[in-house]
Amino acid sequence: MRVRVTLAYDGLRYSGFQRQANTALTIQGEVEAALERIAGQPVGIVGAGRTDAGVHASGQVIAFDIAWRHSMQALRDALNANLPEDIAALDAAEAPAGFHPRYDARSRTYVYRMYTAPVRNPLIRQRAWHVAGELDAEAAQAAAASLVGEHDFTSFGTPPQGENAVRTVYEARWQAGPDGEHAFTITANAFLFHMVRSIVGTLAQVGQGRMTAAEFHAILAACERGLTTVLAPPQGLTLVAVDYGE
Amino acid sequence: MRVRVTLAYDGLRYSGFQRQANTALTIQGEVEAALERIAGQPVGIVGAGRTDAGVHASGQVIAFDIAWRHSMQALRDALNANLPEDIAALDAAEAPAGFHPRYDARSRTYVYRMYTAPVRNPLIRQRAWHVAGELDAEAAQAAAASLVGEHDFTSFGTPPQGENAVRTVYEARWQAGPDGEHAFTITANAFLFHMVRSIVGTLAQVGQGRMTAAEFHAILAACERGLTTVLAPPQGLTLVAVDYGE
């Protein structure tokens, strides 16, 4: 039986989603270990997005094949009973036999959280980037607007081997909240390695008045890796949703 | 020179605010160690509230005497450079010679955060209590209203040795937010040991339909420790403000 599960996790302790050859702690490794305890045999999973080390998720989607005679809710509960407290299965549902979380996804949405304050905030330090000085949300948003549409995003990230760097961004929205909080939401058909964090780091320079929206656009248009200098830290980033066009 | 500092901290790693005779990690111990490095000699601090193990603060107030020739901002920055990342000095200001954060405080405000969801949320697990089932915020608020005013709170906590249990609650407000989030805000002249967590645990029973507002009020009126059975866990609680009537 093909099963689809939505995962939430705190990425702090992990070397990213994808299992590695070494002994690094990964989300995939923890979920597969839980499933093996439940199924009594190895179960391989595939995920929609390969989140980096330290990156969080509130809506990662995974799928796997498993022999299961009980309800989907019972499977969800069994997973949660076998997962560490920083990973949770939010739901479980039967999926079509060939369902593939990555190839079938129409889009992914990430949110990046920041805050400006004279002093670091210990209560959100693991969920947001502490940016020094003020951020001009309107300036950052004006620059972000140039991301929307189909572009070669070479300047902001690295594609998987054998793929080009053309991606389609459906939405790129920078919003200021209360208490110096800022959030950047971006939806695209797919993302390059480091793409969101590189975009956010560079948009923050625009927000700080160190770069104009025109300069930001010129970096995008140059299609050249190495023009960006700020990679926003991982703890501000969360994979919030994967859309399958349902 | 008497100095007053507002502290924020993530209580997760700590055995509470107050320094202990053993080797337990405490907020007071960490701040005094940072001040000793800065001043070159031992500096004792006093705090407004003795937060329990695992309890957070966004507005704890401390005071200490120190010889300092530079600006208050430089002292704040020196503190932050010497504190672990889960404790921050939000400000520093000169205070009257006799200023005492605990005795001079007119009131303290705590916020307790909860959420209801079928599955735990890894991203807020260290800042909120995961309550099973639904919570009726109106029922909880109706019961909470009986807390306001001067009462003997023996049923909900233990006073320091030699003190009575009479405290004055100025505000007690239960609010439902989005995504099953609930927050309980309480302001009082002072609190007993375990008082907020015991009140929240019992109000949650009202919210879950396991106790009526009248039964809650009867527990308060009984002035008898041992009638409450649910102590809400520490990670949902934050000391948000101390008021000095300025």
Short mmCIF file of C-alpha atoms in Angstrom, two decimals:
data_model
loop_
_atom_site.label_atom_id
_atom_site.label_comp_id
_atom_site.label_asym_id
_atom_site.label_seq_id
_atom_site.Cartn_x
_atom_site.Cartn_y
_atom_site.Cartn_z
CA MET A 1 0.00 0.00 0.00
CA ARG A 2 1.28 3.47 -0.93
CA VAL A 3 0.97 5.92 1.97
CA ARG A 4 1.41 9.69 2.03
CA VAL A 5 2.31 11.46 5.29
CA THR A 6 2.70 15.16 6.15
CA LEU A 7 5.66 15.76 8.44
CA ALA A 8 6.51 18.64 10.78
CA TYR A 9 9.96 18.88 12.30
CA ASP A 10 12.38 21.07 14.17
CA GLY A 11 15.50 20.83 12.00
CA LEU A 12 17.88 22.07 14.70
CA ARG A 13 19.43 18.68 15.59
CA TYR A 14 19.52 17.31 12.05
CA SER A 15 21.97 17.29 9.14
CA GLY A 16 19.03 17.86 6.81
CA PHE A 17 16.21 15.74 5.42
CA GLN A 18 18.17 13.38 3.24
CA ARG A 19 19.85 10.28 4.63
CA GLN A 20 23.61 10.32 4.29
CA ALA A 21 26.22 7.62 3.91
CA ASN A 22 27.80 8.59 7.24
CA THR A 23 26.25 8.44 10.69
CA ALA A 24 24.78 11.96 10.50
CA LEU A 25 21.36 12.37 12.09
CA THR A 26 18.74 13.01 9.36
CA ILE A 27 14.96 13.32 9.18
CA GLN A 28 14.80 10.53 6.59
CA GLY A 29 16.93 8.27 8.78
CA GLU A 30 14.71 8.84 11.84
CA VAL A 31 11.46 8.29 9.93
CA GLU A 32 12.76 5.14 8.22
CA ALA A 33 13.94 3.80 11.60
CA ALA A 34 10.45 4.44 13.05
CA LEU A 35 8.78 2.74 10.08
CA GLU A 36 11.10 -0.25 10.34
CA ARG A 37 10.10 -0.71 13.99
CA ILE A 38 6.42 -0.49 12.97
CA ALA A 39 6.61 -2.72 9.88
CA GLY A 40 9.20 -5.19 11.14
CA GLN A 41 11.23 -4.68 7.95
CA PRO A 42 13.06 -1.85 6.18
CA VAL A 43 10.80 0.82 4.63
CA GLY A 44 12.30 3.44 2.31
CA ILE A 45 10.73 6.89 2.07
CA VAL A 46 10.90 9.69 -0.47
CA GLY A 47 10.29 13.33 0.44
CA ALA A 48 9.03 16.33 -1.49
CA GLY A 49 11.88 18.64 -0.51
CA ARG A 50 15.45 18.01 0.60
CA THR A 51 15.60 20.54 3.42
CA ASP A 52 19.11 21.58 4.48
CA ALA A 53 20.72 21.03 7.85
CA GLY A 54 18.91 23.10 10.47
CA VAL A 55 15.90 23.89 8.26
CA HIS A 56 12.42 23.21 9.66
CA ALA A 57 9.19 21.90 8.16
CA SER A 58 5.53 22.27 9.02
CA GLY A 59 4.32 20.69 5.77
CA GLN A 60 6.93 18.32 4.33
CA VAL A 61 5.32 15.45 2.37
CA ILE A 62 6.72 11.93 2.24
CA ALA A 63 5.53 8.64 0.75
CA PHE A 64 6.39 4.98 1.25
CA ASP A 65 5.08 1.47 0.61
CA ILE A 66 3.97 -0.54 3.63
CA ALA A 67 1.82 -3.54 4.42
CA TRP A 68 -0.76 -2.17 6.86
CA ARG A 69 -4.09 -3.66 7.97
CA HIS A 70 -5.23 -0.98 10.39
CA SER A 71 -6.55 2.55 9.95
CA MET A 72 -4.50 5.44 8.62
CA GLN A 73 -4.99 7.21 11.95
CA ALA A 74 -3.49 4.20 13.71
CA LEU A 75 -0.48 4.41 11.36
CA ARG A 76 -0.08 8.12 12.11
CA ASP A 77 -0.25 7.41 15.85
CA ALA A 78 2.23 4.52 15.57
CA LEU A 79 4.63 6.81 13.73
CA ASN A 80 4.36 9.50 16.39
CA ALA A 81 4.90 6.95 19.14
CA ASN A 82 8.13 5.88 17.41
CA LEU A 83 9.48 9.27 16.34
CA PRO A 84 11.60 11.61 18.49
CA GLU A 85 9.68 14.58 19.88
CA ASP A 86 11.15 16.97 17.31
CA ILE A 87 9.52 15.13 14.39
CA ALA A 88 5.76 14.55 14.04
CA ALA A 89 3.50 12.87 11.49
CA LEU A 90 0.56 15.26 11.12
CA ASP A 91 -1.57 12.85 9.07
CA ALA A 92 -1.40 9.64 7.02
CA ALA A 93 -3.46 8.80 3.94
CA GLU A 94 -3.58 6.16 1.22
CA ALA A 95 -2.10 7.43 -2.04
CA PRO A 96 -2.17 6.16 -5.65
CA ALA A 97 0.37 3.36 -6.20
CA GLY A 98 2.79 5.52 -8.15
CA PHE A 99 2.55 8.65 -5.99
CA HIS A 100 5.92 10.41 -5.79
CA PRO A 101 6.12 13.41 -3.40
CA ARG A 102 8.88 15.13 -5.39
CA TYR A 103 7.98 14.47 -9.02
CA ASP A 104 4.23 14.90 -8.54
CA ALA A 105 4.48 18.21 -6.65
CA ARG A 106 3.29 21.28 -8.52
CA SER A 107 4.84 23.72 -6.09
CA ARG A 108 6.53 24.15 -2.73
CA THR A 109 6.12 27.05 -0.31
CA TYR A 110 8.82 28.16 2.11
CA VAL A 111 8.60 30.85 4.78
CA TYR A 112 11.74 32.58 6.06
CA ARG A 113 11.44 34.43 9.41
CA MET A 114 13.65 37.29 10.59
CA TYR A 115 13.56 39.94 13.30
CA THR A 116 15.34 43.19 13.88
CA ALA A 117 16.13 44.18 17.46
CA PRO A 118 19.09 45.74 19.25
CA VAL A 119 19.55 42.47 21.17
CA ARG A 120 19.02 38.80 20.23
CA ASN A 121 15.75 37.19 21.37
CA PRO A 122 16.46 33.87 23.14
CA LEU A 123 12.86 32.71 22.73
CA ILE A 124 12.88 32.73 18.91
CA ARG A 125 16.60 32.24 18.22
CA GLN A 126 16.01 28.73 16.84
CA ARG A 127 13.18 29.86 14.51
CA ALA A 128 14.31 33.20 13.12
CA TRP A 129 17.35 35.15 11.90
CA HIS A 130 18.42 38.09 14.06
CA VAL A 131 19.19 40.84 11.52
CA ALA A 132 21.19 43.82 12.75
CA GLY A 133 19.69 47.28 12.18
CA GLU A 134 16.43 48.18 10.49
CA LEU A 135 14.83 46.45 7.51
CA ASP A 136 12.81 48.38 4.94
CA ALA A 137 10.08 45.89 4.03
CA GLU A 138 8.84 47.96 1.08
CA ALA A 139 12.31 48.09 -0.49
CA ALA A 140 12.78 44.35 0.03
CA GLN A 141 9.34 43.65 -1.44
CA ALA A 142 10.06 45.84 -4.49
CA ALA A 143 13.20 43.77 -5.18
CA ALA A 144 11.43 40.48 -4.45
CA ALA A 145 8.82 41.25 -7.11
CA SER A 146 11.43 40.68 -9.83
CA LEU A 147 11.69 37.01 -8.78
CA VAL A 148 8.16 36.14 -9.89
CA GLY A 149 7.94 34.26 -13.19
CA GLU A 150 10.18 31.82 -15.03
CA HIS A 151 13.87 32.65 -14.61
CA ASP A 152 17.28 31.03 -14.63
CA PHE A 153 18.14 31.21 -10.90
CA THR A 154 21.84 30.30 -11.27
CA SER A 155 22.79 33.45 -9.34
CA PHE A 156 20.95 32.19 -6.24
CA GLY A 157 21.59 28.47 -6.13
CA THR A 158 22.85 25.20 -7.52
CA PRO A 159 20.64 22.73 -9.43
CA PRO A 160 20.92 18.98 -8.93
CA GLN A 161 23.49 17.41 -11.26
CA GLY A 162 22.16 17.13 -14.81
CA GLU A 163 19.38 19.70 -14.30
CA ASN A 164 19.24 23.31 -15.46
CA ALA A 165 18.58 26.21 -13.09
CA VAL A 166 15.31 27.41 -14.60
CA ARG A 167 12.50 27.56 -12.06
CA THR A 168 9.13 29.30 -11.93
CA VAL A 169 8.34 31.46 -8.93
CA TYR A 170 4.60 31.94 -8.37
CA GLU A 171 4.77 34.18 -5.33
CA ALA A 172 7.48 36.13 -3.48
CA ARG A 173 6.16 38.24 -0.63
CA TRP A 174 8.08 40.15 2.07
CA GLN A 175 5.92 41.19 5.03
CA ALA A 176 6.70 43.17 8.16
CA GLY A 177 4.95 42.08 11.36
CA PRO A 178 4.85 43.44 14.92
CA ASP A 179 7.95 43.78 17.14
CA GLY A 180 10.42 44.06 14.25
CA GLU A 181 9.42 40.69 12.81
CA HIS A 182 9.68 40.09 9.07
CA ALA A 183 8.63 37.06 7.03
CA PHE A 184 9.44 36.20 3.43
CA THR A 185 7.11 33.71 1.72
CA ILE A 186 8.09 32.15 -1.59
CA THR A 187 6.26 29.60 -3.74
CA ALA A 188 7.89 28.01 -6.80
CA ASN A 189 7.51 24.87 -8.87
CA ALA A 190 10.87 23.76 -7.42
CA PHE A 191 13.97 25.25 -5.78
CA LEU A 192 17.72 25.05 -6.27
CA PHE A 193 20.09 24.10 -3.45
CA HIS A 194 20.44 27.13 -1.09
CA MET A 195 18.08 29.18 -3.28
CA VAL A 196 15.70 30.54 -0.61
CA ARG A 197 18.46 31.36 1.88
CA SER A 198 20.55 33.06 -0.79
CA ILE A 199 17.55 35.11 -1.99
CA VAL A 200 16.67 36.12 1.59
CA GLY A 201 20.25 37.06 2.45
CA THR A 202 20.42 39.28 -0.63
CA LEU A 203 16.95 40.79 -0.12
CA ALA A 204 17.98 41.62 3.45
CA GLN A 205 20.82 43.71 1.98
CA VAL A 206 18.21 45.59 -0.02
CA GLY A 207 16.11 46.01 3.15
CA GLN A 208 19.19 47.38 4.95
CA GLY A 209 19.80 49.91 2.18
CA ARG A 210 23.04 48.28 1.08
CA MET A 211 21.73 47.31 -2.34
CA THR A 212 19.06 48.74 -4.66
CA ALA A 213 16.19 46.78 -6.19
CA ALA A 214 17.84 47.41 -9.57
CA GLU A 215 21.09 45.85 -8.35
CA PHE A 216 19.15 42.87 -7.02
CA HIS A 217 17.47 42.45 -10.39
CA ALA A 218 20.85 42.72 -12.15
CA ILE A 219 22.19 39.85 -10.02
CA LEU A 220 19.20 37.71 -10.98
CA ALA A 221 19.62 38.60 -14.68
CA ALA A 222 23.37 37.86 -14.64
CA CYS A 223 22.80 34.12 -14.12
CA GLU A 224 26.15 33.85 -12.41
CA ARG A 225 26.89 32.11 -9.11
CA GLY A 226 29.21 34.09 -6.82
CA LEU A 227 27.52 37.49 -7.07
CA THR A 228 25.60 37.00 -3.81
CA THR A 229 27.51 37.23 -0.55
CA VAL A 230 24.96 36.67 2.20
CA LEU A 231 23.45 33.24 2.86
CA ALA A 232 20.69 33.62 5.46
CA PRO A 233 21.18 31.08 8.30
CA PRO A 234 19.10 27.86 8.20
CA GLN A 235 17.09 28.28 11.42
CA GLY A 236 14.84 30.97 9.88
CA LEU A 237 13.62 28.68 7.10
CA THR A 238 10.55 26.41 7.16
CA LEU A 239 9.06 24.28 4.38
CA VAL A 240 5.40 25.04 5.01
CA ALA A 241 3.50 23.38 2.16
CA VAL A 242 3.75 21.20 -0.93
CA ASP A 243 0.96 21.50 -3.48
CA TYR A 244 -0.23 18.60 -5.64
CA GLY A 245 -2.95 20.52 -7.44
CA GLU A 246 -5.77 18.79 -5.61
CA MET B 1 26.25 52.07 41.06
CA ARG B 2 22.85 50.34 41.16
CA VAL B 3 21.89 48.90 37.77
CA ARG B 4 18.59 47.49 36.56
CA VAL B 5 18.50 45.06 33.63
CA THR B 6 15.61 43.41 31.79
CA LEU B 7 16.34 39.77 30.95
CA ALA B 8 14.87 37.41 28.37
CA TYR B 9 15.64 33.72 28.52
CA ASP B 10 14.72 30.30 27.26
CA GLY B 11 14.28 28.35 30.49
CA LEU B 12 14.57 24.93 28.86
CA ARG B 13 18.13 24.13 30.00
CA TYR B 14 17.85 25.67 33.46
CA SER B 15 16.83 24.51 36.93
CA GLY B 16 15.02 27.82 37.38
CA PHE B 17 16.04 31.41 38.05
CA GLN B 18 17.39 31.08 41.56
CA ARG B 19 20.94 29.90 42.23
CA GLN B 20 21.10 26.64 44.14
CA ALA B 21 23.60 25.17 46.56
CA ASN B 22 24.33 22.31 44.15
CA THR B 23 25.83 22.50 40.67
CA ALA B 24 22.45 22.95 38.93
CA LEU B 25 22.44 25.34 35.98
CA THR B 26 20.44 28.47 36.87
CA ILE B 27 19.73 31.84 35.28
CA GLN B 28 21.08 33.65 38.34
CA GLY B 29 24.25 31.58 38.25
CA GLU B 30 24.88 32.32 34.55
CA VAL B 31 24.23 36.06 34.92
CA GLU B 32 26.43 36.33 38.01
CA ALA B 33 29.21 34.46 36.22
CA ALA B 34 28.95 36.88 33.26
CA LEU B 35 29.01 39.89 35.62
CA GLU B 36 32.03 38.52 37.47
CA ARG B 37 33.93 38.24 34.18
CA ILE B 38 32.94 41.84 33.34
CA ALA B 39 33.60 43.35 36.78
CA GLY B 40 36.61 41.25 37.74
CA GLN B 41 34.99 40.44 41.08
CA PRO B 42 31.84 38.68 42.34
CA VAL B 43 28.55 40.54 41.67
CA GLY B 44 25.33 39.31 43.31
CA ILE B 45 21.99 39.89 41.58
CA VAL B 46 18.39 39.89 42.77
CA GLY B 47 15.48 39.14 40.45
CA ALA B 48 11.82 40.15 40.42
CA GLY B 49 10.45 36.63 40.02
CA ARG B 50 11.85 33.22 40.89
CA THR B 51 10.81 31.40 37.73
CA ASP B 52 10.66 27.59 38.00
CA ALA B 53 12.80 25.09 36.12
CA GLY B 54 11.90 25.23 32.41
CA VAL B 55 9.95 28.50 32.66
CA HIS B 56 10.85 31.31 30.24
CA ALA B 57 11.05 35.08 30.54
CA SER B 58 10.76 37.95 28.10
CA GLY B 59 10.65 40.61 30.82
CA GLN B 60 12.38 39.43 34.00
CA VAL B 61 13.94 42.33 35.92
CA ILE B 62 17.18 42.05 37.89
CA ALA B 63 19.36 44.55 39.79
CA PHE B 64 22.93 44.57 41.05
CA ASP B 65 25.67 46.92 42.27
CA ILE B 66 28.67 47.35 40.01
CA ALA B 67 31.52 49.82 39.48
CA TRP B 68 31.09 50.88 35.84
CA ARG B 69 32.62 53.86 34.01
CA HIS B 70 31.15 53.31 30.56
CA SER B 71 27.67 53.72 29.10
CA MET B 72 24.71 51.58 30.08
CA GLN B 73 24.52 50.34 26.48
CA ALA B 74 28.13 49.18 26.76
CA LEU B 75 27.20 47.26 29.91
CA ARG B 76 24.23 45.66 28.16
CA ASP B 77 26.48 44.66 25.25
CA ALA B 78 29.19 43.32 27.59
CA LEU B 79 26.55 41.21 29.33
CA ASN B 80 25.28 39.79 26.05
CA ALA B 81 28.82 39.00 24.92
CA ASN B 82 29.34 37.02 28.15
CA LEU B 83 25.95 35.29 28.41
CA PRO B 84 25.00 32.00 26.72
CA GLU B 85 22.76 32.42 23.68
CA ASP B 86 19.62 31.38 25.57
CA ILE B 87 19.86 34.37 27.94
CA ALA B 88 19.88 38.02 26.80
CA ALA B 89 20.07 41.40 28.53
CA LEU B 90 17.48 43.53 26.70
CA ASP B 91 18.55 46.80 28.33
CA ALA B 92 20.54 48.25 31.23
CA ALA B 93 19.76 51.42 33.18
CA GLU B 94 20.93 53.18 36.31
CA ALA B 95 18.51 52.70 39.21
CA PRO B 96 18.08 54.39 42.61
CA ALA B 97 20.57 53.06 45.18
CA GLY B 98 18.01 51.00 47.07
CA PHE B 99 16.14 49.60 44.06
CA HIS B 100 14.95 46.04 44.73
CA PRO B 101 13.32 44.21 41.78
CA ARG B 102 11.18 42.01 44.00
CA TYR B 103 10.11 44.29 46.85
CA ASP B 104 9.59 47.35 44.66
CA ALA B 105 7.46 45.56 42.04
CA ARG B 106 3.78 46.48 41.95
CA SER B 107 2.80 43.56 39.77
CA ARG B 108 4.04 40.73 37.57
CA THR B 109 2.47 39.47 34.36
CA TYR B 110 2.78 35.91 33.13
CA VAL B 111 1.51 34.42 29.88
CA TYR B 112 0.81 30.69 29.57
CA ARG B 113 0.59 29.27 26.02
CA MET B 114 -1.24 26.11 24.98
CA TYR B 115 -2.43 24.51 21.76
CA THR B 116 -4.94 21.83 20.89
CA ALA B 117 -4.18 19.60 17.93
CA PRO B 118 -4.52 15.88 17.20
CA VAL B 119 -0.71 15.65 16.96
CA ARG B 120 2.10 17.45 18.82
CA ASN B 121 3.74 20.39 17.04
CA PRO B 122 7.56 20.01 17.06
CA LEU B 123 8.08 23.70 16.24
CA ILE B 124 6.39 25.04 19.40
CA ARG B 125 6.88 22.09 21.77
CA GLN B 126 9.37 24.06 23.91
CA ARG B 127 7.09 27.11 24.20
CA ALA B 128 3.58 25.71 24.65
CA TRP B 129 1.59 22.92 26.27
CA HIS B 130 -0.01 20.39 23.92
CA VAL B 131 -3.49 19.86 25.35
CA ALA B 132 -5.43 16.82 24.14
CA GLY B 133 -8.91 17.44 22.73
CA GLU B 134 -10.75 20.73 22.39
CA LEU B 135 -10.65 23.68 24.79
CA ASP B 136 -13.71 25.89 25.34
CA ALA B 137 -12.13 29.32 25.78
CA GLU B 138 -15.39 30.93 26.95
CA ALA B 139 -15.86 28.35 29.71
CA ALA B 140 -12.24 28.75 30.81
CA GLN B 141 -12.59 32.54 30.80
CA ALA B 142 -15.79 32.38 32.84
CA ALA B 143 -13.96 30.39 35.52
CA ALA B 144 -10.85 32.59 35.31
CA ALA B 145 -12.95 35.67 36.11
CA SER B 146 -13.38 34.45 39.70
CA LEU B 147 -9.62 34.82 40.24
CA VAL B 148 -9.67 38.60 39.95
CA GLY B 149 -9.42 40.49 43.23
CA GLU B 150 -7.82 39.80 46.59
CA HIS B 151 -8.03 36.13 47.57
CA ASP B 152 -6.28 33.53 49.63
CA PHE B 153 -4.73 31.37 46.87
CA THR B 154 -3.71 28.44 49.12
CA SER B 155 -5.62 26.05 46.81
CA PHE B 156 -3.32 26.93 43.91
CA GLY B 157 0.13 27.31 45.40
CA THR B 158 2.56 27.56 48.27
CA PRO B 159 3.75 30.88 49.75
CA PRO B 160 7.36 31.44 50.79
CA GLN B 161 7.99 30.40 54.39
CA GLY B 162 6.56 32.93 56.84
CA GLU B 163 4.21 34.56 54.30
CA ASN B 164 0.47 34.13 53.92
CA ALA B 165 -1.17 33.09 50.65
CA VAL B 166 -3.21 36.24 50.05
CA ARG B 167 -2.50 37.79 46.67
CA THR B 168 -4.33 40.31 44.47
CA VAL B 169 -5.03 39.36 40.86
CA TYR B 170 -5.56 42.38 38.62
CA GLU B 171 -6.23 40.55 35.38
CA ALA B 172 -6.92 36.95 34.33
CA ARG B 173 -7.68 36.55 30.65
CA TRP B 174 -8.03 33.37 28.58
CA GLN B 175 -7.89 33.96 24.82
CA ALA B 176 -8.22 31.62 21.87
CA GLY B 177 -6.02 32.32 18.85
CA PRO B 178 -5.68 30.78 15.38
CA ASP B 179 -4.72 27.12 14.77
CA GLY B 180 -6.00 25.87 18.13
CA GLU B 181 -3.71 28.17 20.08
CA HIS B 182 -4.77 29.44 23.51
CA ALA B 183 -3.07 31.91 25.82
CA PHE B 184 -3.79 32.71 29.45
CA THR B 185 -2.53 36.07 30.74
CA ILE B 186 -2.48 36.80 34.46
CA THR B 187 -1.31 39.88 36.36
CA ALA B 188 -1.06 39.94 40.16
CA ASN B 189 0.83 41.85 42.82
CA ALA B 190 2.76 38.63 43.48
CA PHE B 191 2.44 34.88 42.94
CA LEU B 192 2.77 31.75 45.05
CA PHE B 193 5.07 28.87 44.08
CA HIS B 194 3.41 26.88 41.23
CA MET B 195 0.39 29.25 41.26
CA VAL B 196 0.13 30.05 37.55
CA ARG B 197 0.73 26.49 36.39
CA SER B 198 -1.77 25.11 38.91
CA ILE B 199 -4.40 27.67 37.86
CA VAL B 200 -3.84 26.93 34.16
CA GLY B 201 -3.96 23.16 34.67
CA THR B 202 -7.28 23.50 36.50
CA LEU B 203 -8.72 26.03 34.03
CA ALA B 204 -7.82 23.61 31.23
CA GLN B 205 -10.04 21.04 32.95
CA VAL B 206 -12.87 23.58 32.79
CA GLY B 207 -12.06 24.20 29.11
CA GLN B 208 -12.20 20.46 28.47
CA GLY B 209 -15.63 20.21 30.12
CA ARG B 210 -14.34 18.13 33.02
CA MET B 211 -15.08 20.79 35.64
CA THR B 212 -17.62 23.62 35.87
CA ALA B 213 -16.79 27.25 36.59
CA ALA B 214 -18.68 26.83 39.89
CA GLU B 215 -16.45 23.89 40.86
CA PHE B 216 -13.39 25.96 39.97
CA HIS B 217 -14.64 28.78 42.17
CA ALA B 218 -15.32 26.31 45.00
CA ILE B 219 -11.69 25.11 44.84
CA LEU B 220 -10.48 28.72 45.10
CA ALA B 221 -12.85 29.41 48.01
CA ALA B 222 -11.82 26.23 49.88
CA CYS B 223 -8.27 27.57 50.52
CA GLU B 224 -6.98 24.03 50.66
CA ARG B 225 -3.90 22.67 48.88
CA GLY B 226 -4.47 19.24 47.31
CA LEU B 227 -7.79 19.92 45.58
CA THR B 228 -6.12 20.61 42.22
CA THR B 229 -4.74 17.68 40.26
CA VAL B 230 -3.27 19.14 37.07
CA LEU B 231 -0.05 21.17 37.10
CA ALA B 232 0.47 22.59 33.60
CA PRO B 233 4.03 21.85 32.36
CA PRO B 234 6.67 24.59 32.70
CA GLN B 235 7.51 25.13 29.01
CA GLY B 236 4.22 26.98 28.34
CA LEU B 237 4.94 29.68 30.93
CA THR B 238 6.70 33.01 30.36
CA LEU B 239 7.27 35.91 32.76
CA VAL B 240 6.52 38.76 30.36
CA ALA B 241 6.58 41.90 32.49
CA VAL B 242 7.20 43.37 35.92
CA ASP B 243 5.57 46.70 36.71
CA TYR B 244 7.09 49.30 39.02
CA GLY B 245 4.35 51.90 38.63
CA GLU B 246 6.48 54.22 36.54
#
